[in-house]
PDB file of C-alpha atoms in Angstrom:
ATOM      1  CA  UNK T   1     161.376 231.030  35.669  1.00  0.00           C
ATOM      2  CA  UNK T   2     163.586 229.208  33.488  1.00  0.00           C
ATOM      3  CA  UNK T   3     165.497 231.144  31.107  1.00  0.00           C
ATOM      4  CA  UNK T   4     166.973 230.200  27.676  1.00  0.00           C
ATOM      5  CA  UNK T   5     169.833 227.093  27.923  1.00  0.00           C
ATOM      6  CA  UNK T   6     173.111 228.991  26.918  1.00  0.00           C
ATOM      7  CA  UNK T   7     173.421 226.935  24.232  1.00  0.00           C
ATOM      8  CA  UNK T   8     169.929 227.756  22.333  1.00  0.00           C
ATOM      9  CA  UNK T   9     169.989 228.399  19.299  1.00  0.00           C
ATOM     10  CA  UNK T  10     171.984 225.197  18.604  1.00  0.00           C
ATOM     11  CA  UNK T  11     169.568 222.153  17.365  1.00  0.00           C
ATOM     12  CA  UNK T  12     170.308 220.314  20.495  1.00  0.00           C
ATOM     13  CA  UNK T  13     168.436 222.836  22.237  1.00  0.00           C
ATOM     14  CA  UNK T  14     164.338 221.882  22.117  1.00  0.00           C
ATOM     15  CA  UNK T  15     166.083 217.818  22.790  1.00  0.00           C
ATOM     16  CA  UNK T  16     167.275 220.000  26.096  1.00  0.00           C
ATOM     17  CA  UNK T  17     164.427 221.799  26.837  1.00  0.00           C
ATOM     18  CA  UNK T  18     162.969 218.293  26.903  1.00  0.00           C
ATOM     19  CA  UNK T  19     165.386 216.189  28.891  1.00  0.00           C
ATOM     20  CA  UNK T  20     164.805 219.140  31.296  1.00  0.00           C
ATOM     21  CA  UNK T  21     161.164 219.080  31.514  1.00  0.00           C
ATOM     22  CA  UNK T  22     160.961 215.226  32.484  1.00  0.00           C
ATOM     23  CA  UNK T  23     159.715 214.811  36.213  1.00  0.00           C
ATOM     24  CA  UNK T  24     163.023 213.069  36.825  1.00  0.00           C
ATOM     25  CA  UNK T  25     165.032 216.013  35.543  1.00  0.00           C
ATOM     26  CA  UNK T  26     163.168 218.034  37.702  1.00  0.00           C
ATOM     27  CA  UNK T  27     163.734 216.237  41.201  1.00  0.00           C
ATOM     28  CA  UNK T  28     167.556 216.687  40.139  1.00  0.00           C
ATOM     29  CA  UNK T  29     167.156 219.819  39.422  1.00  0.00           C
ATOM     30  CA  UNK T  30     165.175 220.902  42.518  1.00  0.00           C
ATOM     31  CA  UNK T  31     167.395 218.700  45.030  1.00  0.00           C
ATOM     32  CA  UNK T  32     170.156 221.051  43.729  1.00  0.00           C
ATOM     33  CA  UNK T  33     168.864 223.751  44.613  1.00  0.00           C
ATOM     34  CA  UNK T  34     167.565 222.229  48.028  1.00  0.00           C
ATOM     35  CA  UNK T  35     171.316 222.671  49.066  1.00  0.00           C
ATOM     36  CA  UNK T  36     172.667 225.576  48.019  1.00  0.00           C
ATOM     37  CA  UNK T  37     172.327 226.174  51.263  1.00  0.00           C
ATOM     38  CA  UNK T  38     173.406 230.115  50.184  1.00  0.00           C
ATOM     39  CA  UNK T  39     171.069 230.660  47.557  1.00  0.00           C
ATOM     40  CA  UNK T  40     174.200 231.298  44.923  1.00  0.00           C
ATOM     41  CA  UNK T  41     172.713 229.389  42.097  1.00  0.00           C
ATOM     42  CA  UNK T  42     169.476 231.312  42.292  1.00  0.00           C
ATOM     43  CA  UNK T  43     169.733 233.236  39.087  1.00  0.00           C
ATOM     44  CA  UNK T  44     171.017 229.861  37.382  1.00  0.00           C
ATOM     45  CA  UNK T  45     168.966 228.202  34.357  1.00  0.00           C
ATOM     46  CA  UNK T  46     167.808 224.517  35.212  1.00  0.00           C
ATOM     47  CA  UNK T  47     170.327 223.383  32.185  1.00  0.00           C
ATOM     48  CA  UNK T  48     173.564 225.316  33.564  1.00  0.00           C
ATOM     49  CA  UNK T  49     172.391 223.637  36.866  1.00  0.00           C
ATOM     50  CA  UNK T  50     172.751 219.908  35.313  1.00  0.00           C
ATOM     51  CA  UNK T  51     175.516 221.271  33.551  1.00  0.00           C
ATOM     52  CA  UNK T  52     178.255 219.296  35.824  1.00  0.00           C
ATOM     53  CA  UNK T  53     176.717 215.935  35.275  1.00  0.00           C
ATOM     54  CA  UNK T  54     177.125 216.328  31.272  1.00  0.00           C
ATOM     55  CA  UNK T  55     180.606 214.344  30.224  1.00  0.00           C
ATOM     56  CA  UNK T  56     180.926 214.082  26.754  1.00  0.00           C
ATOM     57  CA  UNK T  57     183.075 210.832  25.214  1.00  0.00           C
ATOM     58  CA  UNK T  58     186.056 213.655  24.620  1.00  0.00           C
ATOM     59  CA  UNK T  59     186.016 214.977  28.861  1.00  0.00           C
ATOM     60  CA  UNK T  60     185.348 210.952  29.578  1.00  0.00           C
ATOM     61  CA  UNK T  61     188.508 210.275  28.331  1.00  0.00           C
ATOM     62  CA  UNK T  62     190.531 212.933  28.859  1.00  0.00           C
ATOM     63  CA  UNK T  63     189.417 212.325  32.928  1.00  0.00           C
ATOM     64  CA  UNK T  64     192.241 210.134  34.921  1.00  0.00           C
ATOM     65  CA  UNK T  65     191.196 207.003  36.725  1.00  0.00           C
ATOM     66  CA  UNK T  66     193.639 206.487  39.329  1.00  0.00           C
ATOM     67  CA  UNK T  67     193.126 208.398  42.935  1.00  0.00           C
ATOM     68  CA  UNK T  68     190.113 209.278  44.862  1.00  0.00           C
ATOM     69  CA  UNK T  69     187.444 210.492  43.149  1.00  0.00           C
ATOM     70  CA  UNK T  70     186.915 214.182  43.153  1.00  0.00           C
ATOM     71  CA  UNK T  71     184.655 214.975  46.030  1.00  0.00           C
ATOM     72  CA  UNK T  72     182.159 216.895  43.841  1.00  0.00           C
ATOM     73  CA  UNK T  73     181.757 214.219  41.703  1.00  0.00           C
ATOM     74  CA  UNK T  74     180.938 212.204  44.560  1.00  0.00           C
ATOM     75  CA  UNK T  75     178.083 214.754  45.481  1.00  0.00           C
ATOM     76  CA  UNK T  76     176.994 214.177  41.449  1.00  0.00           C
ATOM     77  CA  UNK T  77     176.530 210.530  42.325  1.00  0.00           C
ATOM     78  CA  UNK T  78     175.255 210.851  45.733  1.00  0.00           C
ATOM     79  CA  UNK T  79     172.890 213.687  44.368  1.00  0.00           C
ATOM     80  CA  UNK T  80     171.780 211.863  41.307  1.00  0.00           C
ATOM     81  CA  UNK T  81     170.728 208.183  43.471  1.00  0.00           C
ATOM     82  CA  UNK T  82     168.799 210.234  46.321  1.00  0.00           C
ATOM     83  CA  UNK T  83     167.114 212.344  43.189  1.00  0.00           C
ATOM     84  CA  UNK T  84     166.366 208.607  41.489  1.00  0.00           C
ATOM     85  CA  UNK T  85     164.649 208.161  45.508  1.00  0.00           C
ATOM     86  CA  UNK T  86     162.910 210.857  45.242  1.00  0.00           C
ATOM     87  CA  UNK T  87     160.978 210.192  41.961  1.00  0.00           C
ATOM     88  CA  UNK T  88     160.224 207.073  43.212  1.00  0.00           C
ATOM     89  CA  UNK T  89     158.820 208.059  46.333  1.00  0.00           C
ATOM     90  CA  UNK T  90     156.930 211.228  44.684  1.00  0.00           C
ATOM     91  CA  UNK T  91     154.760 208.144  42.821  1.00  0.00           C
ATOM     92  CA  UNK T  92     154.538 205.216  45.467  1.00  0.00           C
ATOM     93  CA  UNK T  93     154.781 206.608  48.283  1.00  0.00           C
ATOM     94  CA  UNK T  94     157.696 204.995  49.812  1.00  0.00           C
ATOM     95  CA  UNK T  95     160.831 206.198  51.104  1.00  0.00           C
ATOM     96  CA  UNK T  96     163.612 205.111  48.953  1.00  0.00           C
ATOM     97  CA  UNK T  97     167.328 206.058  50.094  1.00  0.00           C
ATOM     98  CA  UNK T  98     170.560 205.436  48.813  1.00  0.00           C
ATOM     99  CA  UNK T  99     173.508 203.608  50.149  1.00  0.00           C
ATOM    100  CA  UNK T 100     176.852 204.304  48.130  1.00  0.00           C
ATOM    101  CA  UNK T 101     179.427 202.072  49.178  1.00  0.00           C
ATOM    102  CA  UNK T 102     182.533 203.661  47.266  1.00  0.00           C
ATOM    103  CA  UNK T 103     186.508 202.849  47.844  1.00  0.00           C
ATOM    104  CA  UNK T 104     189.184 205.376  47.547  1.00  0.00           C
ATOM    105  CA  UNK T 105     190.040 203.657  43.625  1.00  0.00           C
ATOM    106  CA  UNK T 106     185.933 204.617  42.615  1.00  0.00           C
ATOM    107  CA  UNK T 107     184.841 200.900  42.514  1.00  0.00           C
ATOM    108  CA  UNK T 108     181.869 200.527  44.595  1.00  0.00           C
ATOM    109  CA  UNK T 109     178.120 200.073  45.199  1.00  0.00           C
ATOM    110  CA  UNK T 110     175.373 201.440  44.839  1.00  0.00           C
ATOM    111  CA  UNK T 111     172.052 200.142  46.972  1.00  0.00           C
ATOM    112  CA  UNK T 112     168.747 201.918  46.870  1.00  0.00           C
ATOM    113  CA  UNK T 113     166.432 200.114  49.149  1.00  0.00           C
ATOM    114  CA  UNK T 114     162.315 200.691  50.379  1.00  0.00           C
ATOM    115  CA  UNK T 115     161.442 198.495  53.253  1.00  0.00           C
ATOM    116  CA  UNK T 116     163.468 195.267  53.416  1.00  0.00           C
ATOM    117  CA  UNK T 117     163.333 195.550  49.171  1.00  0.00           C
ATOM    118  CA  UNK T 118     166.007 196.280  47.089  1.00  0.00           C
ATOM    119  CA  UNK T 119     164.808 198.193  44.236  1.00  0.00           C
ATOM    120  CA  UNK T 120     168.170 198.998  42.800  1.00  0.00           C
ATOM    121  CA  UNK T 121     171.560 197.547  43.112  1.00  0.00           C
ATOM    122  CA  UNK T 122     174.414 198.479  40.552  1.00  0.00           C
ATOM    123  CA  UNK T 123     178.380 197.997  40.915  1.00  0.00           C
ATOM    124  CA  UNK T 124     180.359 200.840  39.842  1.00  0.00           C
ATOM    125  CA  UNK T 125     183.452 201.540  38.642  1.00  0.00           C
ATOM    126  CA  UNK T 126     185.326 204.314  37.854  1.00  0.00           C
ATOM    127  CA  UNK T 127     183.611 206.408  39.674  1.00  0.00           C
ATOM    128  CA  UNK T 128     186.043 209.383  38.780  1.00  0.00           C
ATOM    129  CA  UNK T 129     184.122 209.734  34.916  1.00  0.00           C
ATOM    130  CA  UNK T 130     180.268 209.540  36.167  1.00  0.00           C
ATOM    131  CA  UNK T 131     178.583 211.762  33.727  1.00  0.00           C
ATOM    132  CA  UNK T 132     176.153 211.603  31.231  1.00  0.00           C
ATOM    133  CA  UNK T 133     177.062 212.193  27.307  1.00  0.00           C
ATOM    134  CA  UNK T 134     174.002 214.513  27.033  1.00  0.00           C
ATOM    135  CA  UNK T 135     171.048 215.912  29.420  1.00  0.00           C
ATOM    136  CA  UNK T 136     168.264 213.335  27.145  1.00  0.00           C
ATOM    137  CA  UNK T 137     170.701 210.183  28.364  1.00  0.00           C
ATOM    138  CA  UNK T 138     170.304 211.992  31.611  1.00  0.00           C
ATOM    139  CA  UNK T 139     167.429 211.853  31.995  1.00  0.00           C
ATOM    140  CA  UNK T 140     166.122 208.547  29.873  1.00  0.00           C
ATOM    141  CA  UNK T 141     169.097 207.187  32.548  1.00  0.00           C
ATOM    142  CA  UNK T 142     167.431 207.896  34.843  1.00  0.00           C
ATOM    143  CA  UNK T 143     163.968 207.400  34.184  1.00  0.00           C
ATOM    144  CA  UNK T 144     164.764 204.303  33.276  1.00  0.00           C
ATOM    145  CA  UNK T 145     165.733 204.028  37.096  1.00  0.00           C
ATOM    146  CA  UNK T 146     162.553 205.066  38.475  1.00  0.00           C
ATOM    147  CA  UNK T 147     160.554 202.634  36.584  1.00  0.00           C
ATOM    148  CA  UNK T 148     163.129 199.720  37.023  1.00  0.00           C
ATOM    149  CA  UNK T 149     162.404 200.441  40.926  1.00  0.00           C
ATOM    150  CA  UNK T 150     158.540 201.088  40.723  1.00  0.00           C
ATOM    151  CA  UNK T 151     158.594 197.404  38.724  1.00  0.00           C
ATOM    152  CA  UNK T 152     160.005 195.686  41.736  1.00  0.00           C
ATOM    153  CA  UNK T 153     157.927 197.609  43.720  1.00  0.00           C
ATOM    154  CA  UNK T 154     154.914 196.450  42.140  1.00  0.00           C
ATOM    155  CA  UNK T 155     156.384 192.648  42.608  1.00  0.00           C
ATOM    156  CA  UNK T 156     156.426 192.105  45.499  1.00  0.00           C
ATOM    157  CA  UNK T 157     154.442 195.138  47.544  1.00  0.00           C
ATOM    158  CA  UNK T 158     154.187 193.448  51.007  1.00  0.00           C
ATOM    159  CA  UNK T 159     158.762 193.401  51.423  1.00  0.00           C
ATOM    160  CA  UNK T 160     158.874 197.350  49.986  1.00  0.00           C
ATOM    161  CA  UNK T 161     156.379 198.353  52.957  1.00  0.00           C
ATOM    162  CA  UNK T 162     158.515 195.701  55.561  1.00  0.00           C
TER     163      UNK T 162
ATOM    164  CA  UNK B   1     194.567 172.768  67.108  1.00  0.00           C
ATOM    165  CA  UNK B   2     193.152 175.361  69.971  1.00  0.00           C
ATOM    166  CA  UNK B   3     195.239 176.783  72.258  1.00  0.00           C
ATOM    167  CA  UNK B   4     194.332 177.551  75.666  1.00  0.00           C
ATOM    168  CA  UNK B   5     193.134 181.211  76.463  1.00  0.00           C
ATOM    169  CA  UNK B   6     195.080 183.577  77.972  1.00  0.00           C
ATOM    170  CA  UNK B   7     192.186 184.095  80.227  1.00  0.00           C
ATOM    171  CA  UNK B   8     192.847 180.495  81.586  1.00  0.00           C
ATOM    172  CA  UNK B   9     192.443 180.274  85.396  1.00  0.00           C
ATOM    173  CA  UNK B  10     189.923 182.652  85.579  1.00  0.00           C
ATOM    174  CA  UNK B  11     185.499 182.269  85.807  1.00  0.00           C
ATOM    175  CA  UNK B  12     185.413 183.499  82.327  1.00  0.00           C
ATOM    176  CA  UNK B  13     187.397 180.810  81.073  1.00  0.00           C
ATOM    177  CA  UNK B  14     184.258 178.219  80.219  1.00  0.00           C
ATOM    178  CA  UNK B  15     182.054 180.846  79.230  1.00  0.00           C
ATOM    179  CA  UNK B  16     185.167 182.035  76.705  1.00  0.00           C
ATOM    180  CA  UNK B  17     185.764 178.585  75.189  1.00  0.00           C
ATOM    181  CA  UNK B  18     181.702 177.890  75.077  1.00  0.00           C
ATOM    182  CA  UNK B  19     181.820 181.290  72.843  1.00  0.00           C
ATOM    183  CA  UNK B  20     184.939 180.457  70.733  1.00  0.00           C
ATOM    184  CA  UNK B  21     182.614 177.005  70.020  1.00  0.00           C
ATOM    185  CA  UNK B  22     180.012 178.561  68.631  1.00  0.00           C
ATOM    186  CA  UNK B  23     179.510 178.426  64.878  1.00  0.00           C
ATOM    187  CA  UNK B  24     179.058 182.050  64.137  1.00  0.00           C
ATOM    188  CA  UNK B  25     183.169 183.308  66.369  1.00  0.00           C
ATOM    189  CA  UNK B  26     184.463 179.784  64.947  1.00  0.00           C
ATOM    190  CA  UNK B  27     183.661 181.787  61.553  1.00  0.00           C
ATOM    191  CA  UNK B  28     184.903 184.758  62.428  1.00  0.00           C
ATOM    192  CA  UNK B  29     187.934 183.506  63.452  1.00  0.00           C
ATOM    193  CA  UNK B  30     188.245 181.775  60.309  1.00  0.00           C
ATOM    194  CA  UNK B  31     187.575 184.748  57.913  1.00  0.00           C
ATOM    195  CA  UNK B  32     190.481 186.742  60.230  1.00  0.00           C
ATOM    196  CA  UNK B  33     192.983 184.074  59.564  1.00  0.00           C
ATOM    197  CA  UNK B  34     192.134 184.308  56.064  1.00  0.00           C
ATOM    198  CA  UNK B  35     192.730 188.041  55.757  1.00  0.00           C
ATOM    199  CA  UNK B  36     195.630 187.181  58.023  1.00  0.00           C
ATOM    200  CA  UNK B  37     198.116 187.196  54.455  1.00  0.00           C
ATOM    201  CA  UNK B  38     201.541 186.668  55.242  1.00  0.00           C
ATOM    202  CA  UNK B  39     200.252 184.313  58.390  1.00  0.00           C
ATOM    203  CA  UNK B  40     201.708 185.863  60.901  1.00  0.00           C
ATOM    204  CA  UNK B  41     199.426 184.916  63.094  1.00  0.00           C
ATOM    205  CA  UNK B  42     198.687 181.821  63.133  1.00  0.00           C
ATOM    206  CA  UNK B  43     200.664 181.064  66.493  1.00  0.00           C
ATOM    207  CA  UNK B  44     197.881 182.870  67.965  1.00  0.00           C
ATOM    208  CA  UNK B  45     194.757 180.756  69.523  1.00  0.00           C
ATOM    209  CA  UNK B  46     191.380 181.904  68.560  1.00  0.00           C
ATOM    210  CA  UNK B  47     190.546 183.644  71.680  1.00  0.00           C
ATOM    211  CA  UNK B  48     193.660 186.524  71.069  1.00  0.00           C
ATOM    212  CA  UNK B  49     192.280 186.774  67.197  1.00  0.00           C
ATOM    213  CA  UNK B  50     189.731 188.302  68.279  1.00  0.00           C
ATOM    214  CA  UNK B  51     190.874 189.916  71.447  1.00  0.00           C
ATOM    215  CA  UNK B  52     190.450 192.813  69.269  1.00  0.00           C
ATOM    216  CA  UNK B  53     186.715 192.234  69.414  1.00  0.00           C
ATOM    217  CA  UNK B  54     186.592 192.882  72.936  1.00  0.00           C
ATOM    218  CA  UNK B  55     186.228 196.415  74.048  1.00  0.00           C
ATOM    219  CA  UNK B  56     184.896 196.785  77.825  1.00  0.00           C
ATOM    220  CA  UNK B  57     182.672 199.774  79.044  1.00  0.00           C
ATOM    221  CA  UNK B  58     185.610 201.101  80.646  1.00  0.00           C
ATOM    222  CA  UNK B  59     187.209 200.995  77.274  1.00  0.00           C
ATOM    223  CA  UNK B  60     184.575 201.830  75.807  1.00  0.00           C
ATOM    224  CA  UNK B  61     184.447 205.404  77.258  1.00  0.00           C
ATOM    225  CA  UNK B  62     187.890 206.449  76.963  1.00  0.00           C
ATOM    226  CA  UNK B  63     187.382 205.758  73.496  1.00  0.00           C
ATOM    227  CA  UNK B  64     187.074 209.580  71.867  1.00  0.00           C
ATOM    228  CA  UNK B  65     183.937 209.892  68.586  1.00  0.00           C
ATOM    229  CA  UNK B  66     185.710 212.850  67.692  1.00  0.00           C
ATOM    230  CA  UNK B  67     187.289 212.938  64.302  1.00  0.00           C
ATOM    231  CA  UNK B  68     187.746 210.169  61.898  1.00  0.00           C
ATOM    232  CA  UNK B  69     187.029 206.701  63.156  1.00  0.00           C
ATOM    233  CA  UNK B  70     190.261 204.635  63.079  1.00  0.00           C
ATOM    234  CA  UNK B  71     190.399 202.196  59.765  1.00  0.00           C
ATOM    235  CA  UNK B  72     191.248 199.373  62.390  1.00  0.00           C
ATOM    236  CA  UNK B  73     187.680 199.649  63.542  1.00  0.00           C
ATOM    237  CA  UNK B  74     186.699 199.838  59.807  1.00  0.00           C
ATOM    238  CA  UNK B  75     187.779 196.631  59.179  1.00  0.00           C
ATOM    239  CA  UNK B  76     186.864 194.962  62.152  1.00  0.00           C
ATOM    240  CA  UNK B  77     183.320 196.500  61.594  1.00  0.00           C
ATOM    241  CA  UNK B  78     183.989 194.948  58.023  1.00  0.00           C
ATOM    242  CA  UNK B  79     185.297 191.331  58.654  1.00  0.00           C
ATOM    243  CA  UNK B  80     182.234 191.348  61.387  1.00  0.00           C
ATOM    244  CA  UNK B  81     179.466 192.172  59.408  1.00  0.00           C
ATOM    245  CA  UNK B  82     181.317 189.597  56.442  1.00  0.00           C
ATOM    246  CA  UNK B  83     181.029 187.035  59.272  1.00  0.00           C
ATOM    247  CA  UNK B  84     177.353 187.283  59.516  1.00  0.00           C
ATOM    248  CA  UNK B  85     177.052 186.816  56.199  1.00  0.00           C
ATOM    249  CA  UNK B  86     179.006 184.798  55.790  1.00  0.00           C
ATOM    250  CA  UNK B  87     177.406 182.727  58.387  1.00  0.00           C
ATOM    251  CA  UNK B  88     173.914 183.238  56.328  1.00  0.00           C
ATOM    252  CA  UNK B  89     175.734 181.741  52.857  1.00  0.00           C
ATOM    253  CA  UNK B  90     176.708 178.671  55.082  1.00  0.00           C
ATOM    254  CA  UNK B  91     173.527 177.932  56.736  1.00  0.00           C
ATOM    255  CA  UNK B  92     170.852 178.886  53.311  1.00  0.00           C
ATOM    256  CA  UNK B  93     173.675 178.763  49.816  1.00  0.00           C
ATOM    257  CA  UNK B  94     172.448 182.391  49.988  1.00  0.00           C
ATOM    258  CA  UNK B  95     175.296 184.633  49.157  1.00  0.00           C
ATOM    259  CA  UNK B  96     174.424 187.577  51.936  1.00  0.00           C
ATOM    260  CA  UNK B  97     176.989 190.526  51.329  1.00  0.00           C
ATOM    261  CA  UNK B  98     177.245 193.829  53.327  1.00  0.00           C
ATOM    262  CA  UNK B  99     177.063 196.840  51.616  1.00  0.00           C
ATOM    263  CA  UNK B 100     178.259 200.183  54.884  1.00  0.00           C
ATOM    264  CA  UNK B 101     178.386 203.543  54.289  1.00  0.00           C
ATOM    265  CA  UNK B 102     179.956 205.129  57.028  1.00  0.00           C
ATOM    266  CA  UNK B 103     180.834 208.643  57.051  1.00  0.00           C
ATOM    267  CA  UNK B 104     184.352 210.833  58.603  1.00  0.00           C
ATOM    268  CA  UNK B 105     181.884 211.100  62.263  1.00  0.00           C
ATOM    269  CA  UNK B 106     181.633 207.621  62.094  1.00  0.00           C
ATOM    270  CA  UNK B 107     177.431 207.345  61.896  1.00  0.00           C
ATOM    271  CA  UNK B 108     175.967 205.701  58.795  1.00  0.00           C
ATOM    272  CA  UNK B 109     173.972 202.647  57.583  1.00  0.00           C
ATOM    273  CA  UNK B 110     175.008 198.448  57.403  1.00  0.00           C
ATOM    274  CA  UNK B 111     172.896 196.721  54.986  1.00  0.00           C
ATOM    275  CA  UNK B 112     173.370 193.235  54.796  1.00  0.00           C
ATOM    276  CA  UNK B 113     171.252 191.816  51.407  1.00  0.00           C
ATOM    277  CA  UNK B 114     170.827 188.134  49.667  1.00  0.00           C
ATOM    278  CA  UNK B 115     169.294 189.116  46.214  1.00  0.00           C
ATOM    279  CA  UNK B 116     166.557 191.464  45.937  1.00  0.00           C
ATOM    280  CA  UNK B 117     166.126 191.274  49.860  1.00  0.00           C
ATOM    281  CA  UNK B 118     167.187 193.454  53.029  1.00  0.00           C
ATOM    282  CA  UNK B 119     168.428 190.806  54.804  1.00  0.00           C
ATOM    283  CA  UNK B 120     170.004 193.612  57.757  1.00  0.00           C
ATOM    284  CA  UNK B 121     169.657 197.156  58.058  1.00  0.00           C
ATOM    285  CA  UNK B 122     170.681 199.344  60.707  1.00  0.00           C
ATOM    286  CA  UNK B 123     172.058 202.513  61.368  1.00  0.00           C
ATOM    287  CA  UNK B 124     175.280 202.720  63.383  1.00  0.00           C
ATOM    288  CA  UNK B 125     176.808 205.897  65.182  1.00  0.00           C
ATOM    289  CA  UNK B 126     179.642 206.000  67.395  1.00  0.00           C
ATOM    290  CA  UNK B 127     182.018 203.364  65.222  1.00  0.00           C
ATOM    291  CA  UNK B 128     184.874 204.687  66.484  1.00  0.00           C
ATOM    292  CA  UNK B 129     183.549 202.575  69.722  1.00  0.00           C
ATOM    293  CA  UNK B 130     182.757 198.940  68.162  1.00  0.00           C
ATOM    294  CA  UNK B 131     183.067 196.030  69.916  1.00  0.00           C
ATOM    295  CA  UNK B 132     181.442 194.034  72.049  1.00  0.00           C
ATOM    296  CA  UNK B 133     181.565 194.004  76.043  1.00  0.00           C
ATOM    297  CA  UNK B 134     182.258 190.033  76.505  1.00  0.00           C
ATOM    298  CA  UNK B 135     183.337 186.908  74.011  1.00  0.00           C
ATOM    299  CA  UNK B 136     180.056 185.839  75.010  1.00  0.00           C
ATOM    300  CA  UNK B 137     178.072 188.683  74.114  1.00  0.00           C
ATOM    301  CA  UNK B 138     180.327 188.870  70.275  1.00  0.00           C
ATOM    302  CA  UNK B 139     178.925 185.134  69.900  1.00  0.00           C
ATOM    303  CA  UNK B 140     175.032 186.250  70.338  1.00  0.00           C
ATOM    304  CA  UNK B 141     175.464 189.304  69.044  1.00  0.00           C
ATOM    305  CA  UNK B 142     176.821 187.546  65.772  1.00  0.00           C
ATOM    306  CA  UNK B 143     173.566 184.553  66.254  1.00  0.00           C
ATOM    307  CA  UNK B 144     171.291 186.881  66.571  1.00  0.00           C
ATOM    308  CA  UNK B 145     171.905 188.696  63.475  1.00  0.00           C
ATOM    309  CA  UNK B 146     172.516 185.798  61.554  1.00  0.00           C
ATOM    310  CA  UNK B 147     168.741 184.212  63.387  1.00  0.00           C
ATOM    311  CA  UNK B 148     166.889 187.076  62.292  1.00  0.00           C
ATOM    312  CA  UNK B 149     168.362 187.380  58.493  1.00  0.00           C
ATOM    313  CA  UNK B 150     167.780 183.453  58.074  1.00  0.00           C
ATOM    314  CA  UNK B 151     164.035 184.207  59.280  1.00  0.00           C
ATOM    315  CA  UNK B 152     163.980 187.358  56.750  1.00  0.00           C
ATOM    316  CA  UNK B 153     164.922 184.837  54.337  1.00  0.00           C
ATOM    317  CA  UNK B 154     162.434 182.388  54.899  1.00  0.00           C
ATOM    318  CA  UNK B 155     159.313 184.511  55.176  1.00  0.00           C
ATOM    319  CA  UNK B 156     160.572 186.112  51.586  1.00  0.00           C
ATOM    320  CA  UNK B 157     162.611 183.068  49.961  1.00  0.00           C
ATOM    321  CA  UNK B 158     161.619 184.057  46.235  1.00  0.00           C
ATOM    322  CA  UNK B 159     162.822 187.444  47.098  1.00  0.00           C
ATOM    323  CA  UNK B 160     166.113 186.018  48.590  1.00  0.00           C
ATOM    324  CA  UNK B 161     166.578 184.357  45.190  1.00  0.00           C
ATOM    325  CA  UNK B 162     165.348 187.370  42.648  1.00  0.00           C
TER     326      UNK B 162
END
């Protein structure tokens, strides 16, 4: 059962609740819970579970981009794109798997492929600072990636199934 | 100018020379020389330059697959697939770039993409032991990858240019 967000009482609540109800964010939260092998976060709300994905502009600036990105950030990046893949699969029935190649400097490339089709390709940099300003922005970014990928699959259906 | 191979005089010479003359192997040798920033291998023959890619069955068995793959092996894996990409580009005019995601256990995935098309996709394991039994096998493996990729590009030309 979804508990009240820790930000209850502030104007952002309804916006956060709306974001939490979107298919992509629900998929992301489910994936995080699926990887929580020992159930240590069973009592935690979705909003708290996703709190690490929220990086405000102020926080962003404070994260150094020197040295290796934090392993936790790498994990979040992986979970985010895996969730995009799962959401694509939920709507199209086609498995979309992420392939990430990130250097020690936090620079690299993320690909999502289904069959022989590249449904998403992005050059990423400053991975150290990966995150979204608000839960709504996270929801919008994820939904857009899923929509764009599905549009690509619809444009080249036989390649996506090759 | 190509010098005599260090194996001159053995029956494998003409086979090696034939392999060294193939477009893929020439491309691979050129790429290795291009990355030799200080020209420390300028006096070395192509056969010697490619010697590290040759791993006999006996040597293979002796390489442990525990722990991280050697950084030199990772570099060779990268150069090999980059050479495949360059050979594809030489024949089609389309840039084919490799994306590799290899775990610390030497297991992972290699993708080659042009535009929105996946021209090559392979799950790799025991990367620690990456290599080819002979120079001819190296030449054949590279040429086959290039041919298969070009067949895929010809099958889906508009996707490869998307």
